[in-house]
PDB file of C-alpha atoms in Angstrom:
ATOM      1  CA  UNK D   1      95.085 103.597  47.285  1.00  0.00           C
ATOM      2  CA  UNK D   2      98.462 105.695  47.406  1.00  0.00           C
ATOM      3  CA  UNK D   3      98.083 109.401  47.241  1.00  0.00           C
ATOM      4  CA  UNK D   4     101.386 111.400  45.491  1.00  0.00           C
ATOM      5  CA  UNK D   5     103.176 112.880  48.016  1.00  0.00           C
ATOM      6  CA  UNK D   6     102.685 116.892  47.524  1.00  0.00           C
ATOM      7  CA  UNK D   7      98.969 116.124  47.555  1.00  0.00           C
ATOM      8  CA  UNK D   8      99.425 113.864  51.225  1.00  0.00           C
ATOM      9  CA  UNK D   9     101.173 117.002  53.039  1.00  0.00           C
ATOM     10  CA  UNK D  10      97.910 119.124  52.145  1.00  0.00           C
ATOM     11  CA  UNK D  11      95.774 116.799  53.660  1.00  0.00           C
ATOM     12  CA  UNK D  12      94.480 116.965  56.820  1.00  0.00           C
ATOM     13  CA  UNK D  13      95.384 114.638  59.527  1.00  0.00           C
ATOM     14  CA  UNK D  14      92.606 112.617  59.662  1.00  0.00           C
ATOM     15  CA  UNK D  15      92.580 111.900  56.243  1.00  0.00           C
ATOM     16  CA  UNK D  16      95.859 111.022  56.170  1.00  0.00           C
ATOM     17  CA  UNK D  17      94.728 109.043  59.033  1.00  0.00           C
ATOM     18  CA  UNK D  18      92.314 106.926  56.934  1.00  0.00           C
ATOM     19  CA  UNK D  19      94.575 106.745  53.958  1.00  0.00           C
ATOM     20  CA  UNK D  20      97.176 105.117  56.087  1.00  0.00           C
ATOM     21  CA  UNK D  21      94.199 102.418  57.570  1.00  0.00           C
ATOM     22  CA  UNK D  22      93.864 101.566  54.082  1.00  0.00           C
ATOM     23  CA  UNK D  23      97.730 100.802  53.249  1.00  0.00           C
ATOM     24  CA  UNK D  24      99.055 103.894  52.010  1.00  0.00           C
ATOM     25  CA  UNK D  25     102.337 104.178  53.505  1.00  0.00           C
ATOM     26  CA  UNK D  26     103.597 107.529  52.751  1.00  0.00           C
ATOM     27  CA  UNK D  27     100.744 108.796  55.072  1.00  0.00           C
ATOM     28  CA  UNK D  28     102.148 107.166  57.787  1.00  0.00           C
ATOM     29  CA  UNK D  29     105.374 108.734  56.644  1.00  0.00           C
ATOM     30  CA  UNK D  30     103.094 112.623  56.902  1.00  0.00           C
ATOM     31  CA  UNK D  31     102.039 111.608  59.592  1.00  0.00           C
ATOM     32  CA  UNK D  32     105.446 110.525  61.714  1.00  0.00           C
ATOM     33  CA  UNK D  33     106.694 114.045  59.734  1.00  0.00           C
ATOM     34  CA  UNK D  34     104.328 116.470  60.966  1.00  0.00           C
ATOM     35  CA  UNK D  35     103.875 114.857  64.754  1.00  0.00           C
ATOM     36  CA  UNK D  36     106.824 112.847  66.089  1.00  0.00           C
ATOM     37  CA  UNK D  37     109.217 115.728  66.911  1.00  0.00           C
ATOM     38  CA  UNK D  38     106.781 117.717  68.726  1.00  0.00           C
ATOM     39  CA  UNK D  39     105.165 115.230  71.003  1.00  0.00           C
ATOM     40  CA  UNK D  40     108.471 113.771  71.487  1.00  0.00           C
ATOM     41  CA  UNK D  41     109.851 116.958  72.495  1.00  0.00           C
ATOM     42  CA  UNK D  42     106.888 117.279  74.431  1.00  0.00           C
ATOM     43  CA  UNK D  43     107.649 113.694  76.312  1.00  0.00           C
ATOM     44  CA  UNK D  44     111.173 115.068  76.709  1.00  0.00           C
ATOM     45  CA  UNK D  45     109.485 118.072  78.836  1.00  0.00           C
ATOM     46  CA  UNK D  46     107.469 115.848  80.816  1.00  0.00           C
ATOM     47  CA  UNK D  47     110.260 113.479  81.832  1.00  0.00           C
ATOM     48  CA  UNK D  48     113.264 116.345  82.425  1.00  0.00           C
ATOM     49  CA  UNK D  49     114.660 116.184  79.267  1.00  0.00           C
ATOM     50  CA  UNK D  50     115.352 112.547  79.114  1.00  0.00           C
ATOM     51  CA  UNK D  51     115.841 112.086  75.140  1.00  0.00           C
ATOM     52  CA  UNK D  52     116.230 108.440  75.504  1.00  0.00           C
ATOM     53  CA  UNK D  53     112.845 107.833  77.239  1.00  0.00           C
ATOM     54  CA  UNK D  54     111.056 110.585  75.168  1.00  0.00           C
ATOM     55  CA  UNK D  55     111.479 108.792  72.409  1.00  0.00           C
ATOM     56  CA  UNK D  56     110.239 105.224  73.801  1.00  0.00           C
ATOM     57  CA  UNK D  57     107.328 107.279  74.973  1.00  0.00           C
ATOM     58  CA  UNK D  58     106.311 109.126  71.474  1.00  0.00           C
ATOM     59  CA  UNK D  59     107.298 105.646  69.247  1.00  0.00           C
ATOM     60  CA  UNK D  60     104.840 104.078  71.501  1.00  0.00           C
ATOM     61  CA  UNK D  61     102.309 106.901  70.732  1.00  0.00           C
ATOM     62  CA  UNK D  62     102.788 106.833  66.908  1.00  0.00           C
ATOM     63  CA  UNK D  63     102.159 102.950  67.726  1.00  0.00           C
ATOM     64  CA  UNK D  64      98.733 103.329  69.182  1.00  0.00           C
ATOM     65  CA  UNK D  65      97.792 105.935  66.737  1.00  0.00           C
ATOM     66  CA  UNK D  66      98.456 102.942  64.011  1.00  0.00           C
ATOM     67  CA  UNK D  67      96.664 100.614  66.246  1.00  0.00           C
ATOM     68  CA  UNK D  68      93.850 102.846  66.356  1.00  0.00           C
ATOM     69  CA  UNK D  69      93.938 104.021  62.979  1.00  0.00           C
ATOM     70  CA  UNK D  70      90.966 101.836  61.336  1.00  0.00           C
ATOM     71  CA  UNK D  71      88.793 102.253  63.894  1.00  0.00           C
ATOM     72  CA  UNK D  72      89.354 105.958  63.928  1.00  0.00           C
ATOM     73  CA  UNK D  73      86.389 107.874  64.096  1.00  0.00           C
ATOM     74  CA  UNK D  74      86.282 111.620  62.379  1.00  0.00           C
ATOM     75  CA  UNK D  75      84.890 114.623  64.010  1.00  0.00           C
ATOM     76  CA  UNK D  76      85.358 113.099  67.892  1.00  0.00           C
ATOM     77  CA  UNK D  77      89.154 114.480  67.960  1.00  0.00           C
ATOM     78  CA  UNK D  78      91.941 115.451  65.950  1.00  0.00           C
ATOM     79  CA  UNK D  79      94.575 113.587  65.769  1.00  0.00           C
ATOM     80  CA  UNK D  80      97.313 115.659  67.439  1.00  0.00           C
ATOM     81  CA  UNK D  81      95.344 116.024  70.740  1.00  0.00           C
ATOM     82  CA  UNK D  82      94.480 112.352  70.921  1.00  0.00           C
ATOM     83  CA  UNK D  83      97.970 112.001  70.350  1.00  0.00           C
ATOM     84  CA  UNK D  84      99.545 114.420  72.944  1.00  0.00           C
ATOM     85  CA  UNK D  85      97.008 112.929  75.341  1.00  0.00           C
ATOM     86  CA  UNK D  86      98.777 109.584  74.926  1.00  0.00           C
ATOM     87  CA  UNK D  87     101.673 111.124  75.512  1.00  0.00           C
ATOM     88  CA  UNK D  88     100.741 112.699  78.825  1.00  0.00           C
ATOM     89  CA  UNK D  89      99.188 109.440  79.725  1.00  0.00           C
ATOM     90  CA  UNK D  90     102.500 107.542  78.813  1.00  0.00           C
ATOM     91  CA  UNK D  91     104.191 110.195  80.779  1.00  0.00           C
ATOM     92  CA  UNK D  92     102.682 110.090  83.357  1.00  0.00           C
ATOM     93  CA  UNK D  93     103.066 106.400  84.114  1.00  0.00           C
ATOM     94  CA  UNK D  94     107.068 106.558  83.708  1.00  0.00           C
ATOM     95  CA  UNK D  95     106.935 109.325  86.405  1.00  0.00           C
ATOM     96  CA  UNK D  96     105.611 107.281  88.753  1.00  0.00           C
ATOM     97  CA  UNK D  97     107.551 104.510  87.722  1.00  0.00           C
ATOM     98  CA  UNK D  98     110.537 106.759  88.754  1.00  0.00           C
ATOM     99  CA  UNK D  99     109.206 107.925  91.814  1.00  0.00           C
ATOM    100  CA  UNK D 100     108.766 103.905  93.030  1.00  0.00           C
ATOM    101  CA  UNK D 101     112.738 103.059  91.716  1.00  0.00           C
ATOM    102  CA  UNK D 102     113.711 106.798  92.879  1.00  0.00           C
ATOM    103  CA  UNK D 103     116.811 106.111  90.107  1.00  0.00           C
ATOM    104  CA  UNK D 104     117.875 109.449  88.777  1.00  0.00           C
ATOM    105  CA  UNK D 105     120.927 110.184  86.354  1.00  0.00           C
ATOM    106  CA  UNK D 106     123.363 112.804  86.346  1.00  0.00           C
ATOM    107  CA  UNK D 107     122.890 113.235  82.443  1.00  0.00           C
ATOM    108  CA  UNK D 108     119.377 114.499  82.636  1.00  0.00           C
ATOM    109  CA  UNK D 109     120.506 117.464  80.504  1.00  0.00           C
ATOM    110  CA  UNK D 110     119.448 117.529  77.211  1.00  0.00           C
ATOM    111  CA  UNK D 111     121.776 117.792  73.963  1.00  0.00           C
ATOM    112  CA  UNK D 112     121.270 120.832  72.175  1.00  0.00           C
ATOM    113  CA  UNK D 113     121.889 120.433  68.439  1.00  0.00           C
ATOM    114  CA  UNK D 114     125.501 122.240  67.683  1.00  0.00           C
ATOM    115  CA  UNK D 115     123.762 125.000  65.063  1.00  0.00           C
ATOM    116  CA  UNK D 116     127.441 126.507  65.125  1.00  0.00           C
ATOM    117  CA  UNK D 117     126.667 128.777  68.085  1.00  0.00           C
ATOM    118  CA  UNK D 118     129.743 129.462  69.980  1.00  0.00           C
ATOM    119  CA  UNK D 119     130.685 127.244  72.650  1.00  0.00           C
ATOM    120  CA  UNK D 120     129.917 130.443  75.622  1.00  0.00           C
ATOM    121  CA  UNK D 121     126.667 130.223  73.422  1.00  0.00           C
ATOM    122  CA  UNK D 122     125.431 127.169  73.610  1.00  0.00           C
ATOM    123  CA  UNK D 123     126.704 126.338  77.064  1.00  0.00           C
ATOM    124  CA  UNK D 124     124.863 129.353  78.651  1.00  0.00           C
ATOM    125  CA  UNK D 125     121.627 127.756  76.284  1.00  0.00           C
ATOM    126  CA  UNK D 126     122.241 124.214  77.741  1.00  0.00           C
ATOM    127  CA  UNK D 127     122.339 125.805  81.191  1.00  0.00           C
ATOM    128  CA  UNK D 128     118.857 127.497  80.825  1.00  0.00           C
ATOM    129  CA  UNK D 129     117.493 124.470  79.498  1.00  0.00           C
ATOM    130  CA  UNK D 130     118.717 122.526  82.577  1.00  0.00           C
ATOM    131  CA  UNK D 131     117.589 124.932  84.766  1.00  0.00           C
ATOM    132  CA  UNK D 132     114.025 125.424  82.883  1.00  0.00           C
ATOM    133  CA  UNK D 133     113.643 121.683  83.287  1.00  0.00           C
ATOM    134  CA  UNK D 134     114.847 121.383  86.984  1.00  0.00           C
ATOM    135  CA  UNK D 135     112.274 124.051  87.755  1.00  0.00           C
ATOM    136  CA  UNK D 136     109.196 121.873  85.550  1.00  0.00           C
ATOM    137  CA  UNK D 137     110.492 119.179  87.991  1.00  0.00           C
ATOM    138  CA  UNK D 138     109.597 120.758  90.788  1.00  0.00           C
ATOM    139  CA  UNK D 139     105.830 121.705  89.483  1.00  0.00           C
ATOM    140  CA  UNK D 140     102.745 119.169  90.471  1.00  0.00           C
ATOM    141  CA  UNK D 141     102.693 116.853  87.266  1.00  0.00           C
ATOM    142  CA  UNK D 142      98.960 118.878  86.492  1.00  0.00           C
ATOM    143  CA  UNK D 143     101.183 122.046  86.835  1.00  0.00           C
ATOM    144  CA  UNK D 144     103.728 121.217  85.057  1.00  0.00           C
ATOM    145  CA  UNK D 145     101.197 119.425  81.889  1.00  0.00           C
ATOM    146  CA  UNK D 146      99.709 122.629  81.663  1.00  0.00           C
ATOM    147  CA  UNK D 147     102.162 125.139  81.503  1.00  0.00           C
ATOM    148  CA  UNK D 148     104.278 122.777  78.848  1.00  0.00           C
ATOM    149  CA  UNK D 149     101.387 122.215  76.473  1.00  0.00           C
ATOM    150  CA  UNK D 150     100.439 125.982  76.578  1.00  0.00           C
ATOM    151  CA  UNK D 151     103.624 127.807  77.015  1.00  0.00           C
ATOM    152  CA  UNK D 152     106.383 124.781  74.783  1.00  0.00           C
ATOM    153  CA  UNK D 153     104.140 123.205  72.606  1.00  0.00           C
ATOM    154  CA  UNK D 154     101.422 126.250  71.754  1.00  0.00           C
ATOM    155  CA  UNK D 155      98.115 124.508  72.421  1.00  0.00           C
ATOM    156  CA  UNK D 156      95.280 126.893  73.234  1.00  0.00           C
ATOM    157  CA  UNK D 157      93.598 126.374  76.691  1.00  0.00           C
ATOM    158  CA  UNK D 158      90.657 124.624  75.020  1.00  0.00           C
ATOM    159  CA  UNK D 159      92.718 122.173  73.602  1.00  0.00           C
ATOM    160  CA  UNK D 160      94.502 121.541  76.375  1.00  0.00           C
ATOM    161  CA  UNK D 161      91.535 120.937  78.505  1.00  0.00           C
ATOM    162  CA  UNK D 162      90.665 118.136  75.686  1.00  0.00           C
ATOM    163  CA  UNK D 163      94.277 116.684  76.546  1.00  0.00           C
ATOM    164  CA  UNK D 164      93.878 116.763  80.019  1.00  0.00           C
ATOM    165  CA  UNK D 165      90.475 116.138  80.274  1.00  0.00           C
ATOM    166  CA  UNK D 166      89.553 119.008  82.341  1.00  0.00           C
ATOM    167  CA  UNK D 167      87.628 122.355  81.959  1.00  0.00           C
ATOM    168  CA  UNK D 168      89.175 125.557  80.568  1.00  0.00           C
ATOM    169  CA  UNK D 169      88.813 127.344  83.786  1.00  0.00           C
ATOM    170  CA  UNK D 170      91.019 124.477  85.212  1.00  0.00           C
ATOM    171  CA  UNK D 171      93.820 124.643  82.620  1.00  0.00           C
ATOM    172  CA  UNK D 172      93.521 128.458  83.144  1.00  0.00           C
ATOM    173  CA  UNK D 173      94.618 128.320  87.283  1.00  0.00           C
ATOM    174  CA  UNK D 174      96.919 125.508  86.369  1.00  0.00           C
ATOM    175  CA  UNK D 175      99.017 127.106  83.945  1.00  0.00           C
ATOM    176  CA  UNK D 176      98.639 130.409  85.956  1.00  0.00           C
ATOM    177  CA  UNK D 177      99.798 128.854  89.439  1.00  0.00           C
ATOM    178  CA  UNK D 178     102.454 127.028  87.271  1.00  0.00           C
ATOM    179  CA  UNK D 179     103.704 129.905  85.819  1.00  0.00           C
ATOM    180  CA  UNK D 180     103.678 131.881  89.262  1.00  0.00           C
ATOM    181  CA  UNK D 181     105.695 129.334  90.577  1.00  0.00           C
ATOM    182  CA  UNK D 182     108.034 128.721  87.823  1.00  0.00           C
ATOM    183  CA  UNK D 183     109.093 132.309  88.093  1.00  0.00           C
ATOM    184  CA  UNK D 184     109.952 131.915  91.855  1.00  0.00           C
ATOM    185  CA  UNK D 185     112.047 128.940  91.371  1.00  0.00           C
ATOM    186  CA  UNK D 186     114.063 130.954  88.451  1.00  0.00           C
ATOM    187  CA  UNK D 187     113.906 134.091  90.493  1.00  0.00           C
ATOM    188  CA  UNK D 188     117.162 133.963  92.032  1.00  0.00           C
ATOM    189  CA  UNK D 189     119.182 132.380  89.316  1.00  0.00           C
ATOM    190  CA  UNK D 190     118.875 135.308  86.086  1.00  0.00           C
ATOM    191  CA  UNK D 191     122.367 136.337  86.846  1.00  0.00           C
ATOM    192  CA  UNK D 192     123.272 133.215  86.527  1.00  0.00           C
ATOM    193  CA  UNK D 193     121.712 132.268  83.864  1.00  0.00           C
ATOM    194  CA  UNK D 194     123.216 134.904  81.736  1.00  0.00           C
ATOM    195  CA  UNK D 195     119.862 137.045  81.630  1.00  0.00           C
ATOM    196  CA  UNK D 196     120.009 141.004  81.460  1.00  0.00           C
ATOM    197  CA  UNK D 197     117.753 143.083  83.176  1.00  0.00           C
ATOM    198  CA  UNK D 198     114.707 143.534  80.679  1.00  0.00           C
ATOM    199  CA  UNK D 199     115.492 140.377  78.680  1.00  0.00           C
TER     200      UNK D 199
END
């Protein structure tokens, strides 16, 4: 069964989820549309803005979730917290990966889309992105988990603790010790980083 297309981007995940076990593939297509640029910018966050390995990480996600998809069962998540908690998972293991081969690139920056900013513009953005994701480096990986899924990608503290599989309380002194020490590690560099007093 195929559902017209208007009607698929009303539905809700995980009936587009079903749909999709049953061979309708413009669900899929929802799907991929409403989920693979956040949790891949989300696996871009997690690895320091390595695009390249971001997106290995959230294909391989959208992967599972097809893998998974008939034997999905409603009501015991939704589908973008199973999802980002694949994603941390996947992260997670390519982080230590990298910590065994100790292999890091000068082109860790990512590329900001040109949006016809002037060059000052987006140079000063690409800057504060490097230096955003130079000081997630330097946060515990729990840290650093927290304060990207609350703070990047919007999740509320109970759905974060689903992701992480921890208690609120927890995600609440992680993000708040993340955050304390984020703002120590950009302390010194707002000058440089083209920030104004107040901004």
């Amino acid at each position: 069964m195929t559902m017209p297309f208007d009607q698929a981007s009303d539905a809700p995940d995980e009936a587009l989820l079903v749909l999709y076990a049953n061979g309708d593939p413009a669900a899929a297509r929802e799907l991929a549309a409403r989920h693979l640029p956040r949790v891949m910018g989300f696996a871009a966050r997690m690895l320091g803005g390595d695009r390249a390995e971001a997106e290995d990480v959230a294909q391989e996600a959208m992967l599972r979730l097809w893998r998974i998809a008939p034997d999905w069962r409603q009501g015991e998540a939704k589908v973008s917290t199973w999802l980002y908690r694949v994603v941390t998972n996947l992260c997670t293991d390519r982080l230590r990966g990298r910590k065994r081969r100790r292999a890091v690139g000068l082109d860790d920056a990512p590329d900001v889309a040109d949006d016809a900013r002037s060059v000052e513009a987006t140079l000063v953005e690409n800057d504060r992105v490097a230096a955003l994701n130079a000081a997630l480096e330097t946060l515990p990986d729990r840290q650093r988990q927290a304060v990207v899924l609350r703070h990047i990608e919007g999740l509320t503290n109970p759905e974060i603790a689903e992701v992480m599989e921890i208690g609120v309380e927890a995600v609440e002194s992680l993000t708040a010790r993340g955050k304390r020490s984020l703002t120590a590690a950009m302390a010194g560099r707002r000058a440089e980083l083209g920030y104004e007093e107040g901004s």
